[in-house]
Every structure is written in C-alpha cells, then in structure tokens.
PDB file of C-alpha atoms in Angstrom:
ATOM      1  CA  UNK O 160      -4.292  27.800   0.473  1.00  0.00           C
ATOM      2  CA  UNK O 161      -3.395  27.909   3.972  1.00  0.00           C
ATOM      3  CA  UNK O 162      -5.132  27.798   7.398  1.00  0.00           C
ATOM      4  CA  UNK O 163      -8.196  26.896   5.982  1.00  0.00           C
ATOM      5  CA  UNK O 164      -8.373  25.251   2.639  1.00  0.00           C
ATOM      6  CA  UNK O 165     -10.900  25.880   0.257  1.00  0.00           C
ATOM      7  CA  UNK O 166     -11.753  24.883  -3.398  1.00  0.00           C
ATOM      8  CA  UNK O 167     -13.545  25.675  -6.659  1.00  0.00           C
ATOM      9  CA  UNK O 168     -16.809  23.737  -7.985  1.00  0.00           C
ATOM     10  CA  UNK O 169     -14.019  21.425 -10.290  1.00  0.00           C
ATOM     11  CA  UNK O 170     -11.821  21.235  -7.814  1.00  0.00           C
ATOM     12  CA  UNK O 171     -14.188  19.526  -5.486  1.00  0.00           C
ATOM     13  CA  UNK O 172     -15.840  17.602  -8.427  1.00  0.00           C
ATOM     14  CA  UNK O 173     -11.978  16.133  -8.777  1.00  0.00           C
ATOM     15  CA  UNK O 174     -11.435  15.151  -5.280  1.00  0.00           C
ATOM     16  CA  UNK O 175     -14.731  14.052  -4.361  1.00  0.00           C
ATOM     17  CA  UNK O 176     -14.514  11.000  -7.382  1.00  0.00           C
ATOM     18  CA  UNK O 177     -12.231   9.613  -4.798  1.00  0.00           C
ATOM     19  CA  UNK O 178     -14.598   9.965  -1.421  1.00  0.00           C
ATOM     20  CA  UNK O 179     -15.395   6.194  -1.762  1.00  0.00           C
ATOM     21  CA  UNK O 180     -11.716   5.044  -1.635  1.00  0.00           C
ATOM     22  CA  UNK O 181     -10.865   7.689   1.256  1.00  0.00           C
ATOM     23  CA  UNK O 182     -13.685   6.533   3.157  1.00  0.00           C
ATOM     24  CA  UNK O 183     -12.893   2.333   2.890  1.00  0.00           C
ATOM     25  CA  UNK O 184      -9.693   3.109   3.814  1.00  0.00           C
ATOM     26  CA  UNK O 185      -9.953   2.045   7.372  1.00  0.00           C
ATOM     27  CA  UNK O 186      -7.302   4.088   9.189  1.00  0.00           C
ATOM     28  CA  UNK O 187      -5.333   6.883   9.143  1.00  0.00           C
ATOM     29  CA  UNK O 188      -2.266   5.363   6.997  1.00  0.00           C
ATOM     30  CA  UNK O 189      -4.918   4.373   4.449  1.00  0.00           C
ATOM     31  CA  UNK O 190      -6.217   8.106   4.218  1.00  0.00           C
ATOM     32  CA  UNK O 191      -3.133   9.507   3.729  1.00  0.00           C
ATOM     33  CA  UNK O 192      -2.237   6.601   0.739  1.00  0.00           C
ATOM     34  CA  UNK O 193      -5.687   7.799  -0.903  1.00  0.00           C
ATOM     35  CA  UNK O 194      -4.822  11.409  -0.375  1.00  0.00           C
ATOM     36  CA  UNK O 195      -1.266  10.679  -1.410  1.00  0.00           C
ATOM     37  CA  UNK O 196      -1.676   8.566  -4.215  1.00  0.00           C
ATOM     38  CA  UNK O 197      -4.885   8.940  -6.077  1.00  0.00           C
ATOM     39  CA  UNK O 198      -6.699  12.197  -5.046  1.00  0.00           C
ATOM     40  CA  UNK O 199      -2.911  14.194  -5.674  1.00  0.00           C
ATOM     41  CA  UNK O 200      -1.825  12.691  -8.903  1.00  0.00           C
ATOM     42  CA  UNK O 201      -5.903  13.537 -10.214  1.00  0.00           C
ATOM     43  CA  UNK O 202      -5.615  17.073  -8.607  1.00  0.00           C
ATOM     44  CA  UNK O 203      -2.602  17.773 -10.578  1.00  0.00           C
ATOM     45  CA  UNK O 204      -3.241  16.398 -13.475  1.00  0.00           C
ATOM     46  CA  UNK O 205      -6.176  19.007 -13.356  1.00  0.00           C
ATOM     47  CA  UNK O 206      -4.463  21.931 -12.194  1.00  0.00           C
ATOM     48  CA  UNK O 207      -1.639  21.174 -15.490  1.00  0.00           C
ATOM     49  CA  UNK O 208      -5.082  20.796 -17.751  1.00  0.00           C
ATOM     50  CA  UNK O 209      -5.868  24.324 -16.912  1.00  0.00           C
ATOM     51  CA  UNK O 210      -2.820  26.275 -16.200  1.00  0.00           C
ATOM     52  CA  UNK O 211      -3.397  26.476 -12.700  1.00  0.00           C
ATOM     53  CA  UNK O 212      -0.714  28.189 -10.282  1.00  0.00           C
ATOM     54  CA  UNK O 213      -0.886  24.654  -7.904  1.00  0.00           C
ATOM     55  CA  UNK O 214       0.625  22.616 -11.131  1.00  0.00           C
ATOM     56  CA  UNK O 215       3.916  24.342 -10.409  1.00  0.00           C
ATOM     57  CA  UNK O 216       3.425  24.488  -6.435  1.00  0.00           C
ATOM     58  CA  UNK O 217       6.407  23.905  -3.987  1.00  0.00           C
ATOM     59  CA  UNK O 218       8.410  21.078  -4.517  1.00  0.00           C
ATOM     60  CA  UNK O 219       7.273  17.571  -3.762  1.00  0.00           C
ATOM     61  CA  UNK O 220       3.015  19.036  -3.623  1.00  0.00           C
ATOM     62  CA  UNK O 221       3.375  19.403   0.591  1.00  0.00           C
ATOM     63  CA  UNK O 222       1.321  22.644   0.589  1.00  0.00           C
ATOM     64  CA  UNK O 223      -1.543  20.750  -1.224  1.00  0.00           C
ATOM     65  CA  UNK O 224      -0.966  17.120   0.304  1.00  0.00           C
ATOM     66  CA  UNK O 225      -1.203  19.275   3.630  1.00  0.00           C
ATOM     67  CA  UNK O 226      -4.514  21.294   2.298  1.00  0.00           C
ATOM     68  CA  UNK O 227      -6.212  17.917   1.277  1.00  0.00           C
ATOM     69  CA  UNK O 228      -5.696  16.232   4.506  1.00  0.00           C
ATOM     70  CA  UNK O 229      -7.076  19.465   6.410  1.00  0.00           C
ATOM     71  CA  UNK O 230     -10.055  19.245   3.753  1.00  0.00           C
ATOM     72  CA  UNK O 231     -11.010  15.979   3.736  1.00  0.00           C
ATOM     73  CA  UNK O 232     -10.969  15.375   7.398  1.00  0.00           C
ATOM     74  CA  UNK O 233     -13.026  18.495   8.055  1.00  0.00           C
ATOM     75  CA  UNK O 234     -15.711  17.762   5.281  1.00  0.00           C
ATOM     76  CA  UNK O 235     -15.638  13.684   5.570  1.00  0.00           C
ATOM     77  CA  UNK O 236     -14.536  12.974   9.534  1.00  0.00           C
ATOM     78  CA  UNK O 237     -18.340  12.063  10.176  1.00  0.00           C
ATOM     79  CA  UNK O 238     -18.686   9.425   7.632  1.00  0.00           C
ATOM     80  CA  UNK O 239     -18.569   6.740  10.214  1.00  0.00           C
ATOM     81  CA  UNK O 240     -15.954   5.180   8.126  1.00  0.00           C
ATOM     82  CA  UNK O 241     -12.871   7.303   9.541  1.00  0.00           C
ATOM     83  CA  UNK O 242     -11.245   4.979  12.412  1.00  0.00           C
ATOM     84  CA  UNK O 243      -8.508   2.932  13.469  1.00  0.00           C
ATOM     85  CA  UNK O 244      -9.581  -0.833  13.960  1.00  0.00           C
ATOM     86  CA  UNK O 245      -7.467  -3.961  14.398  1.00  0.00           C
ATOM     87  CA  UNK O 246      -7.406  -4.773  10.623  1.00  0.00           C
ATOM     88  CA  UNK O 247      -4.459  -6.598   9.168  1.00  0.00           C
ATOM     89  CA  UNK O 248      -1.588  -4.051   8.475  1.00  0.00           C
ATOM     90  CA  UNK O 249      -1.039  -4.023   4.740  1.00  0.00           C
ATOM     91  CA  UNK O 250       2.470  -3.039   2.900  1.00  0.00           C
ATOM     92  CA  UNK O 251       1.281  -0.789  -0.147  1.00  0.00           C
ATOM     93  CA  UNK O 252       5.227  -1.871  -1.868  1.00  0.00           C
ATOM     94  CA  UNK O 253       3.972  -5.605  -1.406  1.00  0.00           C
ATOM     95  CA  UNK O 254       0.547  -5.051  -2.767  1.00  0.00           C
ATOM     96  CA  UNK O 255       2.405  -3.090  -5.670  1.00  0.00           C
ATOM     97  CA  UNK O 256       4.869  -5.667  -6.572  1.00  0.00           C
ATOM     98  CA  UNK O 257       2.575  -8.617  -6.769  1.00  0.00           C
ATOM     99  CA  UNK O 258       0.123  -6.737  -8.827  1.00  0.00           C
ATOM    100  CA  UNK O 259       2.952  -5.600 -11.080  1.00  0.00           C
ATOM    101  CA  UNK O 260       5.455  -8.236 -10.595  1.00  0.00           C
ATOM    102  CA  UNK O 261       6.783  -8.443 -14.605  1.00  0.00           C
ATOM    103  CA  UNK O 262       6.892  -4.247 -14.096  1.00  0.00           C
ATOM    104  CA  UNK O 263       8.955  -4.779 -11.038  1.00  0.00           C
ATOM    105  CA  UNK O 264      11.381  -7.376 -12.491  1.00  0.00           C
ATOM    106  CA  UNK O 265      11.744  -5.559 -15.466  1.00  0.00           C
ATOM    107  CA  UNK O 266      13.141  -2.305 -13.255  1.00  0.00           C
ATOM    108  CA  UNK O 267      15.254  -4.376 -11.202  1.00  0.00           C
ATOM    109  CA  UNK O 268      16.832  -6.100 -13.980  1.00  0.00           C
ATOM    110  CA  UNK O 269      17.572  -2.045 -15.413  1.00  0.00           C
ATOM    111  CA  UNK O 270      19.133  -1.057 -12.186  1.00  0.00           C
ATOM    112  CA  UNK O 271      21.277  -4.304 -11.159  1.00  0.00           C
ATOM    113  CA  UNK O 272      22.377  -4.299 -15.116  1.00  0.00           C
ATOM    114  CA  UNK O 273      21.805  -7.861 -15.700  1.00  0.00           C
ATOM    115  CA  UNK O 274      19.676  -9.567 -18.687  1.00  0.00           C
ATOM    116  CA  UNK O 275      18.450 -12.336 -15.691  1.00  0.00           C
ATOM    117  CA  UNK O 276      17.691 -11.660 -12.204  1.00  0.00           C
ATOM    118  CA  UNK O 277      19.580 -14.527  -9.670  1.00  0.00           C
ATOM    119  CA  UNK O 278      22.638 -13.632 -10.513  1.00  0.00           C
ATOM    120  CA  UNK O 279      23.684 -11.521  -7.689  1.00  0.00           C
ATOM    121  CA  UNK O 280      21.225 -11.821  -4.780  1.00  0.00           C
ATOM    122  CA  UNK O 281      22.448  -9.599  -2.552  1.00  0.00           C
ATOM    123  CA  UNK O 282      22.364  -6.409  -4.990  1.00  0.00           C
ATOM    124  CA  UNK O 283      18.456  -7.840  -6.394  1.00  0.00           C
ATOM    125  CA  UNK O 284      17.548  -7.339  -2.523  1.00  0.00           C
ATOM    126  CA  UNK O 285      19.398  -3.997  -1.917  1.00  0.00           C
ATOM    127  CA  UNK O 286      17.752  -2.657  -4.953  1.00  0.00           C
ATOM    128  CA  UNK O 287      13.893  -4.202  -5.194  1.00  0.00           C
ATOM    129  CA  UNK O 288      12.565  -1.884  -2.891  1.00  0.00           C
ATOM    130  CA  UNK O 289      13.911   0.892  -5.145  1.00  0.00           C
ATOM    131  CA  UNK O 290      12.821  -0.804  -7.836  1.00  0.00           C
ATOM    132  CA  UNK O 291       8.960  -1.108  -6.351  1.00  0.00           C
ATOM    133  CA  UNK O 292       9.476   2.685  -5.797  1.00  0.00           C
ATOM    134  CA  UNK O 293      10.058   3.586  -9.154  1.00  0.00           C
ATOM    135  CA  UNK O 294       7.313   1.248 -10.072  1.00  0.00           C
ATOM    136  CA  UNK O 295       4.553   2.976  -7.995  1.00  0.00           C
ATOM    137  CA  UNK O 296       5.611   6.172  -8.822  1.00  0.00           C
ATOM    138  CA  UNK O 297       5.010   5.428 -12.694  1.00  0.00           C
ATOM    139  CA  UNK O 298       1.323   4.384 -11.838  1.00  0.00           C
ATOM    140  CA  UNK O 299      -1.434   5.868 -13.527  1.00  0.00           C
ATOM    141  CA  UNK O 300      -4.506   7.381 -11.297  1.00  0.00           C
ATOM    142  CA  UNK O 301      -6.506   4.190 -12.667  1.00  0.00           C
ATOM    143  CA  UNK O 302      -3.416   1.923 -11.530  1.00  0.00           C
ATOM    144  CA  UNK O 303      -3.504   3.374  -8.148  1.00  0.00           C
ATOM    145  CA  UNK O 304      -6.688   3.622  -7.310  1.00  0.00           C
ATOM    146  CA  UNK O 305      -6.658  -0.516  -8.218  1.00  0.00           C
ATOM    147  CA  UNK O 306      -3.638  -1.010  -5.652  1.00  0.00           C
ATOM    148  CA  UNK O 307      -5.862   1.153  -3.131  1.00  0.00           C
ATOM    149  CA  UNK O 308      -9.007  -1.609  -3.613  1.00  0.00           C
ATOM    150  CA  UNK O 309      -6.482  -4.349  -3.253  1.00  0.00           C
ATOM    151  CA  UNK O 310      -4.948  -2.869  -0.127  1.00  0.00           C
ATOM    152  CA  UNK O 311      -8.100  -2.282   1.431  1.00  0.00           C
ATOM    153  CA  UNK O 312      -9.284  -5.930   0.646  1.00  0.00           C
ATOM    154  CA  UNK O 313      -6.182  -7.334   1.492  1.00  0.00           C
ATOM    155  CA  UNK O 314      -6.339  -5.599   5.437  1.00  0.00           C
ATOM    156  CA  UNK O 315     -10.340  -6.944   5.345  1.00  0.00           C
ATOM    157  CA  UNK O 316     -10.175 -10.395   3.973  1.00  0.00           C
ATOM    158  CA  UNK O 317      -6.179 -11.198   3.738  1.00  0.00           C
ATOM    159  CA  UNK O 318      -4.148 -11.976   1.097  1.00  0.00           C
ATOM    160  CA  UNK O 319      -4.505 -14.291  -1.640  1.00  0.00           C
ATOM    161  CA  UNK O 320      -4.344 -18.103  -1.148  1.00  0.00           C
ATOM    162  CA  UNK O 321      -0.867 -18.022  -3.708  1.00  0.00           C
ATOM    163  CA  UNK O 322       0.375 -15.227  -1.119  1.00  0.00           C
ATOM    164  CA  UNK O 323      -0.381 -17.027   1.853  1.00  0.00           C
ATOM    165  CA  UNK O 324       0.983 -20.206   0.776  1.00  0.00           C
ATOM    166  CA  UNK O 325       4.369 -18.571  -0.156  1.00  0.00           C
ATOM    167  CA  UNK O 326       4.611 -16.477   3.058  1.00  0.00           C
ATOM    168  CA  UNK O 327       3.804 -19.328   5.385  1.00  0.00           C
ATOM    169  CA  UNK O 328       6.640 -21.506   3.665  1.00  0.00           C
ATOM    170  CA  UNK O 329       9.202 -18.774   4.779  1.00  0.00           C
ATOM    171  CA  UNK O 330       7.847 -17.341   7.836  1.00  0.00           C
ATOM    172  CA  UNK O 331       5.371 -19.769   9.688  1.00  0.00           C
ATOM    173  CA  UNK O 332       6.944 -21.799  11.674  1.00  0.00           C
ATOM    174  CA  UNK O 333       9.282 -18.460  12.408  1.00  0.00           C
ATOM    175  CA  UNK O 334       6.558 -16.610  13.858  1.00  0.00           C
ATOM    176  CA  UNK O 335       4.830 -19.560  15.596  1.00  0.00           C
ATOM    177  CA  UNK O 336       7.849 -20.002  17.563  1.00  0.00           C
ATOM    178  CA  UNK O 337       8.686 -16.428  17.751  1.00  0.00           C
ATOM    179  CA  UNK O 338       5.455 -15.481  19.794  1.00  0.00           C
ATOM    180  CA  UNK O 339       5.090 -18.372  21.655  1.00  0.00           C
ATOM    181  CA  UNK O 340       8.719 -17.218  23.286  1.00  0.00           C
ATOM    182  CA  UNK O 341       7.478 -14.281  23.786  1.00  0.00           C
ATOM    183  CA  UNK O 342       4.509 -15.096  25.473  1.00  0.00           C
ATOM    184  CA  UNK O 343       7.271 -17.171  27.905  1.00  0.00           C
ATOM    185  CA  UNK O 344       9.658 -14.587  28.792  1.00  0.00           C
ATOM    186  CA  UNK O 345       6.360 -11.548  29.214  1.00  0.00           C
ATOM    187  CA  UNK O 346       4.662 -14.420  31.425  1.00  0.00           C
ATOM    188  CA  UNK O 347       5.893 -17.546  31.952  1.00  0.00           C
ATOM    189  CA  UNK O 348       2.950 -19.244  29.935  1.00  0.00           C
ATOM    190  CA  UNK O 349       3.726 -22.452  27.743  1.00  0.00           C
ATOM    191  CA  UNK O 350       1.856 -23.174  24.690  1.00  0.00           C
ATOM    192  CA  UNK O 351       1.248 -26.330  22.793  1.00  0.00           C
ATOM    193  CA  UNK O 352       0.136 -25.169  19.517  1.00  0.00           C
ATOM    194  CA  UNK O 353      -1.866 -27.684  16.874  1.00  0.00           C
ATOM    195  CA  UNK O 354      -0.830 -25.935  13.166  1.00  0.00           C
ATOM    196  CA  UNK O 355      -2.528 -26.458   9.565  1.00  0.00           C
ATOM    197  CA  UNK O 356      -1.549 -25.324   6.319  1.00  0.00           C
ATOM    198  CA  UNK O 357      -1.760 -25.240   2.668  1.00  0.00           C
ATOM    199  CA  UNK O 358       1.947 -24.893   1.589  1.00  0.00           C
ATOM    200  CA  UNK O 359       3.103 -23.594  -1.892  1.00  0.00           C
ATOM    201  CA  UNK O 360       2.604 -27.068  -3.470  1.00  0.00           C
ATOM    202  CA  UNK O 361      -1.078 -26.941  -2.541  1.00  0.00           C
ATOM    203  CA  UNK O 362      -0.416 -29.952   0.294  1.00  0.00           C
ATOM    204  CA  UNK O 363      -2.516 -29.683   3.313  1.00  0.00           C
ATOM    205  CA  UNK O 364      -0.127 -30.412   6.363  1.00  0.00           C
ATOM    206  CA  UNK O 365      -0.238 -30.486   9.873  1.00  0.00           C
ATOM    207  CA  UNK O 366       1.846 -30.307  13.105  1.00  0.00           C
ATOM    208  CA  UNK O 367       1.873 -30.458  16.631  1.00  0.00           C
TER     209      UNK O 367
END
C-alpha cells in the first residue's frame, strides 16, 4: 500500500480495537507509540494468522508503520482528541521499567554477566537502557497496550507517589536551583522559593 492506504473489513476490525488508545494519546509522540507499539504488533500478528504478504514486508514494518500513520490520521484527525497540549512529557523506557522492574533486572543481570546487580555500576548504567529495550520489545499486545494506559495517565495525573518521592530525593533541589539560575541569567529576576515534599521515607519536609 502506498500513496493512499487502504484496508480489508479484518484489517480495519484489527486496528480499530485500538482507536481508544490512539485517540487518549494526547500528542503526536503518543500516536506514533500506539501506532508503533500496539496497533503494529496486532496487525502482524494477523497478517502471520493468515498468510498474508505484509507478515514478511520490508524489514523493520516501515511500509506499514508509514501506511498506518497516513490511515489513522486521515480517518481519526477529527476526533477532537488529536493535539499537542502542555501535558507532562512521559519516557515510555521509564514507564516500562517500573512496570516490569524484576523483567528488567533479570535482563540486566544476563547482559552484565553477574548473579547480583551493584557490582559494577558503571556497566549496570551503560547497559539498562539496553536492557529496557529488550524488555519492551518482548511485550505482548496486552502488555503494551497496559504501558500505553500508564503513559497516558502518567502525562495527565503524574507519576506515582513511590515515583515522585524517589525522583525528588535525586533531582529536586537540582532543578529548583537549576531554573531559578536560569530565570537570572534570561532576566535578571531573583526568586525566593518556599519548597514541600514527601521524601522516600514518607517525611513531609520543608525549606525556604
């Protein structure tokens, strides 16, 4: 399919299942994860079902990844849904290793060689994002149509209290101080900022 994309009754019925995850995703990024993610892997696994010509299509599926996106925003562009907004950006690789943390450890622990991870910190860093790969890659449909809901929730609502707690120990004073310089060299404007928290030990703090 080129130019114009078109597809079969079942071929529709396959990649409209997914219309409600394409259309909470809020922004472009999130389309292409849904298109990417969950409508391909279903699409395939469809095409291999029957014997179609697409389950042995170029390598890497770019034809059809580049069909679906021509499809989807021709047929579901007016949903009302389909915009950028101001949403928290999400990482899909963070989502994926806090949902599947033991998965991810268990990966890491093949590719660094070790029984325990801590041993060597510097190859555990150099290889966790391959690791998360190779994680998220190994989802089933169901699995990643789950990390879609939590992404989307995540950029609505925010992460999880445990999430936030951990992040803010390592990077919220950081940050704080971070903008606030930047807001002094852009334009000269001083802050004095009044900060609360829940840290990882569940201890409500605060600081001027």
């Amino acid at each position: 399919m080129t130019g114009n994309p078109t597809y079969g009754k079942e071929e529709k019925s396959v990649i409209k299942a997914h219309k409600k995850a394409y259309e909470e995703a809020r922004d472009t990024a999130g389309h292409d994860s849904v298109i990417r993610d969950i409508i391909l892997p279903n699409l395939l696994a469809f095409y291999n079902r029957n014997n179609h010509p697409h389950a042995t299509a170029v390598e890497g599926h770019g034809g059809i990844v580049k069909d679906l996106k021509e499809w989807t925003s021709n047929n579901w562009r007016n949903t009302g849904t389909v915009k950028e907004t101001k949403e928290m950006k999400v990482n899909i690789a963070t989502v994926v290793e806090r949902m599947f943390r033991d998965w991810v450890n268990r990966t890491l622990r093949d590719l660094a060689n070790v029984e325990e991870l801590g041993q060597n910190s510097q190859q555990e860093f150099q290889l966790r994002n391959w690791a998360i790969k190779m994680v998220r890659e190994s989802l089933s449909p169901e699995e990643l149509v789950a990390v879609q809901a939590e992404e989307t929730q995540v950029a609505a609502s925010g992460h999880r209290p445990e999430t936030q707690c951990a992040t803010t120990d390592k990077y919220g004073h950081s940050r704080i101080e971070a903008d606030d310089k930047k807001c002094f060299l852009e334009m000269g404007m001083l802050s004095l900022s009044l900060v609360a928290w829940v840290d990882s030990t569940r201890e409500f703090k605060v600081q001027v």
